[in-house]
């Protein structure tokens, strides 16, 4: 289902908007599902198109959607922060001078990063995924890095480099330190 035309995407967007409106008085969760699917197709979140089989007010044209690489980067960044949150306390005990985790999102002043920030919001606010990472970022407006994205670029690069190592989940203290201190 990843390969649909802009016209098909528009039809699905409208379909889920209509279904959402028709479900407004139902108490079966269908309105929330239709709202989520509307957002997926309206914003062109291709990584989530397959959600159709499992469960703002204008159409965003293909040239304005976040590409798959950008979506993958956002998912990787959130997964990195989840890993760091899960193992930071232990790493801090092992490395007393370990700096705190710095939660840095994307820069709204850059159009491409703004799309990444929108997708991050979709993951946190619509899908309700990674609630502890969402909480660590704070209010949605705090996800805007204001040009500070470089702060997570080296961390993400290190995370991607080491996440498939055989001992990644055994030597968590070491990897948390390496990721946080990546330069």
mmCIF file of C-alpha atoms in Angstrom:
data_model
loop_
_atom_site.group_PDB
_atom_site.id
_atom_site.type_symbol
_atom_site.label_atom_id
_atom_site.label_comp_id
_atom_site.label_asym_id
_atom_site.label_seq_id
_atom_site.Cartn_x
_atom_site.Cartn_y
_atom_site.Cartn_z
ATOM 1 C CA UNK A 1 0.000 0.000 0.000
ATOM 2 C CA UNK A 2 3.034 2.280 0.141
ATOM 3 C CA UNK A 3 2.682 3.257 -3.499
ATOM 4 C CA UNK A 4 -0.475 5.308 -3.890
ATOM 5 C CA UNK A 5 -1.060 8.328 -6.057
ATOM 6 C CA UNK A 6 -1.752 11.798 -4.729
ATOM 7 C CA UNK A 7 -5.341 11.450 -5.939
ATOM 8 C CA UNK A 8 -5.785 8.174 -4.058
ATOM 9 C CA UNK A 9 -4.288 9.778 -0.964
ATOM 10 C CA UNK A 10 -6.749 12.669 -1.275
ATOM 11 C CA UNK A 11 -9.666 10.228 -1.602
ATOM 12 C CA UNK A 12 -8.541 8.307 1.503
ATOM 13 C CA UNK A 13 -8.028 11.559 3.404
ATOM 14 C CA UNK A 14 -11.556 12.681 2.587
ATOM 15 C CA UNK A 15 -12.968 9.236 3.326
ATOM 16 C CA UNK A 16 -11.504 9.149 6.831
ATOM 17 C CA UNK A 17 -12.566 12.734 7.531
ATOM 18 C CA UNK A 18 -16.157 11.866 6.564
ATOM 19 C CA UNK A 19 -16.113 8.636 8.578
ATOM 20 C CA UNK A 20 -14.781 10.560 11.560
ATOM 21 C CA UNK A 21 -17.633 13.059 11.327
ATOM 22 C CA UNK A 22 -20.191 10.261 11.002
ATOM 23 C CA UNK A 23 -18.756 8.587 14.105
ATOM 24 C CA UNK A 24 -18.910 11.667 16.315
ATOM 25 C CA UNK A 25 -21.680 10.280 18.538
ATOM 26 C CA UNK A 26 -20.370 6.722 18.737
ATOM 27 C CA UNK A 27 -18.640 5.568 21.886
ATOM 28 C CA UNK A 28 -16.745 2.678 20.311
ATOM 29 C CA UNK A 29 -13.397 4.349 19.588
ATOM 30 C CA UNK A 30 -14.030 4.529 15.847
ATOM 31 C CA UNK A 31 -13.842 8.335 15.712
ATOM 32 C CA UNK A 32 -10.321 8.266 17.165
ATOM 33 C CA UNK A 33 -9.250 5.595 14.676
ATOM 34 C CA UNK A 34 -10.668 7.583 11.742
ATOM 35 C CA UNK A 35 -9.010 10.769 13.031
ATOM 36 C CA UNK A 36 -5.681 8.937 13.203
ATOM 37 C CA UNK A 37 -6.048 7.513 9.684
ATOM 38 C CA UNK A 38 -7.098 10.938 8.399
ATOM 39 C CA UNK A 39 -3.882 12.391 9.812
ATOM 40 C CA UNK A 40 -1.779 9.574 8.334
ATOM 41 C CA UNK A 41 -3.065 10.134 4.800
ATOM 42 C CA UNK A 42 -3.513 13.887 5.050
ATOM 43 C CA UNK A 43 0.152 14.329 5.977
ATOM 44 C CA UNK A 44 1.503 11.529 3.797
ATOM 45 C CA UNK A 45 3.043 9.483 6.614
ATOM 46 C CA UNK A 46 3.841 6.583 4.288
ATOM 47 C CA UNK A 47 5.410 4.507 7.062
ATOM 48 C CA UNK A 48 1.979 4.319 8.659
ATOM 49 C CA UNK A 49 -0.121 3.576 5.558
ATOM 50 C CA UNK A 50 -0.261 -0.069 6.541
ATOM 51 C CA UNK A 51 -2.018 0.932 9.780
ATOM 52 C CA UNK A 52 -5.193 0.883 7.679
ATOM 53 C CA UNK A 53 -5.153 -2.883 7.802
ATOM 54 C CA UNK A 54 -4.539 -2.973 11.576
ATOM 55 C CA UNK A 55 -6.696 -0.831 13.092
ATOM 56 C CA UNK A 56 -5.506 20.076 9.875
ATOM 57 C CA UNK A 57 -8.066 20.757 7.720
ATOM 58 C CA UNK A 58 -6.310 20.845 4.352
ATOM 59 C CA UNK A 59 -4.621 18.316 2.134
ATOM 60 C CA UNK A 60 -0.812 18.280 2.129
ATOM 61 C CA UNK A 61 0.507 17.730 -1.394
ATOM 62 C CA UNK A 62 3.246 15.200 -2.116
ATOM 63 C CA UNK A 63 6.006 17.792 -2.506
ATOM 64 C CA UNK A 64 5.281 18.983 1.037
ATOM 65 C CA UNK A 65 5.251 15.630 2.838
ATOM 66 C CA UNK A 66 8.074 14.159 4.867
ATOM 67 C CA UNK A 67 9.881 11.476 2.892
ATOM 68 C CA UNK A 68 10.549 7.961 4.187
ATOM 69 C CA UNK A 69 14.149 8.812 5.137
ATOM 70 C CA UNK A 70 12.944 11.671 7.310
ATOM 71 C CA UNK A 71 10.288 9.489 8.921
ATOM 72 C CA UNK A 72 12.869 6.787 9.594
ATOM 73 C CA UNK A 73 15.203 9.332 11.179
ATOM 74 C CA UNK A 74 12.460 10.538 13.516
ATOM 75 C CA UNK A 75 11.607 6.973 14.554
ATOM 76 C CA UNK A 76 15.323 6.240 15.105
ATOM 77 C CA UNK A 77 15.751 9.404 17.182
ATOM 78 C CA UNK A 78 12.796 8.527 19.390
ATOM 79 C CA UNK A 79 14.055 4.933 19.751
ATOM 80 C CA UNK A 80 17.475 6.306 20.753
ATOM 81 C CA UNK A 81 15.911 8.485 23.442
ATOM 82 C CA UNK A 82 13.866 5.499 24.657
ATOM 83 C CA UNK A 83 17.065 3.437 24.965
ATOM 84 C CA UNK A 84 18.801 6.258 26.833
ATOM 85 C CA UNK A 85 15.864 6.706 29.221
ATOM 86 C CA UNK A 86 15.653 2.979 29.884
ATOM 87 C CA UNK A 87 19.326 2.675 30.821
ATOM 88 C CA UNK A 88 20.428 6.119 32.036
ATOM 89 C CA UNK A 89 20.094 5.522 35.785
ATOM 90 C CA UNK A 90 22.365 2.497 35.637
ATOM 91 C CA UNK A 91 24.882 4.296 33.417
ATOM 92 C CA UNK A 92 24.896 7.297 35.765
ATOM 93 C CA UNK A 93 25.780 4.961 38.646
ATOM 94 C CA UNK A 94 28.657 3.507 36.657
ATOM 95 C CA UNK A 95 29.871 6.874 35.302
ATOM 96 C CA UNK A 96 29.407 9.547 37.957
ATOM 97 C CA UNK A 97 30.340 12.426 35.589
ATOM 98 C CA UNK A 98 27.969 11.342 32.847
ATOM 99 C CA UNK A 99 26.056 14.388 31.580
ATOM 100 C CA UNK A 100 22.267 14.362 31.652
ATOM 101 C CA UNK A 101 20.353 13.375 28.541
ATOM 102 C CA UNK A 102 19.642 16.418 26.404
ATOM 103 C CA UNK A 103 16.300 16.091 24.635
ATOM 104 C CA UNK A 104 16.517 17.971 21.344
ATOM 105 C CA UNK A 105 13.814 17.811 18.676
ATOM 106 C CA UNK A 106 13.815 19.589 15.320
ATOM 107 C CA UNK A 107 14.026 23.199 14.183
ATOM 108 C CA UNK A 108 10.744 24.760 13.047
ATOM 109 C CA UNK A 109 12.713 27.475 11.246
ATOM 110 C CA UNK A 110 13.815 24.851 8.706
ATOM 111 C CA UNK A 111 10.995 23.537 6.490
ATOM 112 C CA UNK A 112 12.347 19.965 6.274
ATOM 113 C CA UNK A 113 12.999 19.776 10.015
ATOM 114 C CA UNK A 114 9.548 21.257 10.595
ATOM 115 C CA UNK A 115 8.112 18.241 8.773
ATOM 116 C CA UNK A 116 10.156 15.953 11.041
ATOM 117 C CA UNK A 117 8.820 17.805 14.058
ATOM 118 C CA UNK A 118 5.285 17.307 12.735
ATOM 119 C CA UNK A 119 5.882 13.576 12.389
ATOM 120 C CA UNK A 120 7.354 13.435 15.894
ATOM 121 C CA UNK A 121 4.174 15.108 17.144
ATOM 122 C CA UNK A 122 2.092 12.558 15.267
ATOM 123 C CA UNK A 123 3.967 9.685 16.946
ATOM 124 C CA UNK A 124 3.651 11.224 20.405
ATOM 125 C CA UNK A 125 0.270 12.935 20.308
ATOM 126 C CA UNK A 126 -1.838 10.935 17.859
ATOM 127 C CA UNK A 127 -0.405 7.435 18.130
ATOM 128 C CA UNK A 128 0.362 7.952 21.833
ATOM 129 C CA UNK A 129 3.624 6.020 21.365
ATOM 130 C CA UNK A 130 6.682 6.463 23.594
ATOM 131 C CA UNK A 131 4.862 8.293 26.412
ATOM 132 C CA UNK A 132 7.959 8.477 28.610
ATOM 133 C CA UNK A 133 10.046 10.012 25.810
ATOM 134 C CA UNK A 134 7.210 12.434 25.083
ATOM 135 C CA UNK A 135 7.112 13.395 28.760
ATOM 136 C CA UNK A 136 10.890 13.885 28.817
ATOM 137 C CA UNK A 137 10.610 16.354 25.945
ATOM 138 C CA UNK A 138 8.051 18.315 27.928
ATOM 139 C CA UNK A 139 5.371 20.433 26.289
ATOM 140 C CA UNK A 140 4.979 20.074 22.507
ATOM 141 C CA UNK A 141 6.533 23.521 21.988
ATOM 142 C CA UNK A 142 9.713 22.287 23.693
ATOM 143 C CA UNK A 143 10.306 19.842 20.827
ATOM 144 C CA UNK A 144 11.343 22.818 18.669
ATOM 145 C CA UNK A 145 15.149 22.831 18.859
ATOM 146 C CA UNK A 146 15.488 26.444 17.624
ATOM 147 C CA UNK A 147 18.506 25.467 15.521
ATOM 148 C CA UNK A 148 20.097 23.179 18.126
ATOM 149 C CA UNK A 149 19.609 19.995 16.093
ATOM 150 C CA UNK A 150 23.352 19.446 15.895
ATOM 151 C CA UNK A 151 23.121 18.424 19.565
ATOM 152 C CA UNK A 152 21.378 15.160 18.679
ATOM 153 C CA UNK A 153 22.975 14.500 15.273
ATOM 154 C CA UNK A 154 26.194 12.986 16.660
ATOM 155 C CA UNK A 155 24.265 11.082 19.325
ATOM 156 C CA UNK A 156 21.955 9.609 16.695
ATOM 157 C CA UNK A 157 24.885 8.761 14.444
ATOM 158 C CA UNK A 158 26.570 6.891 17.320
ATOM 159 C CA UNK A 159 23.300 5.142 18.244
ATOM 160 C CA UNK A 160 22.817 3.939 14.668
ATOM 161 C CA UNK A 161 26.416 2.744 14.584
ATOM 162 C CA UNK A 162 26.190 0.629 17.749
ATOM 163 C CA UNK A 163 22.551 -0.475 18.047
ATOM 164 C CA UNK A 164 23.100 -3.753 16.201
ATOM 165 C CA UNK A 165 26.132 -4.781 18.249
ATOM 166 C CA UNK A 166 25.698 -8.145 19.939
ATOM 167 C CA UNK A 167 26.262 -6.646 23.386
ATOM 168 C CA UNK A 168 24.062 -3.555 22.896
ATOM 169 C CA UNK A 169 21.582 -4.694 25.544
ATOM 170 C CA UNK A 170 24.215 -6.279 27.783
ATOM 171 C CA UNK A 171 26.692 -3.392 27.988
ATOM 172 C CA UNK A 172 24.086 -0.658 28.280
ATOM 173 C CA UNK A 173 26.143 1.562 30.610
ATOM 174 C CA UNK A 174 28.967 1.692 28.091
ATOM 175 C CA UNK A 175 26.676 2.434 25.147
ATOM 176 C CA UNK A 176 24.651 5.072 26.975
ATOM 177 C CA UNK A 177 27.927 6.853 27.784
ATOM 178 C CA UNK A 178 29.142 6.564 24.184
ATOM 179 C CA UNK A 179 25.879 7.916 22.785
ATOM 180 C CA UNK A 180 25.527 10.818 25.219
ATOM 181 C CA UNK A 181 29.154 11.853 24.838
ATOM 182 C CA UNK A 182 29.265 11.478 21.033
ATOM 183 C CA UNK A 183 31.016 14.421 19.426
#
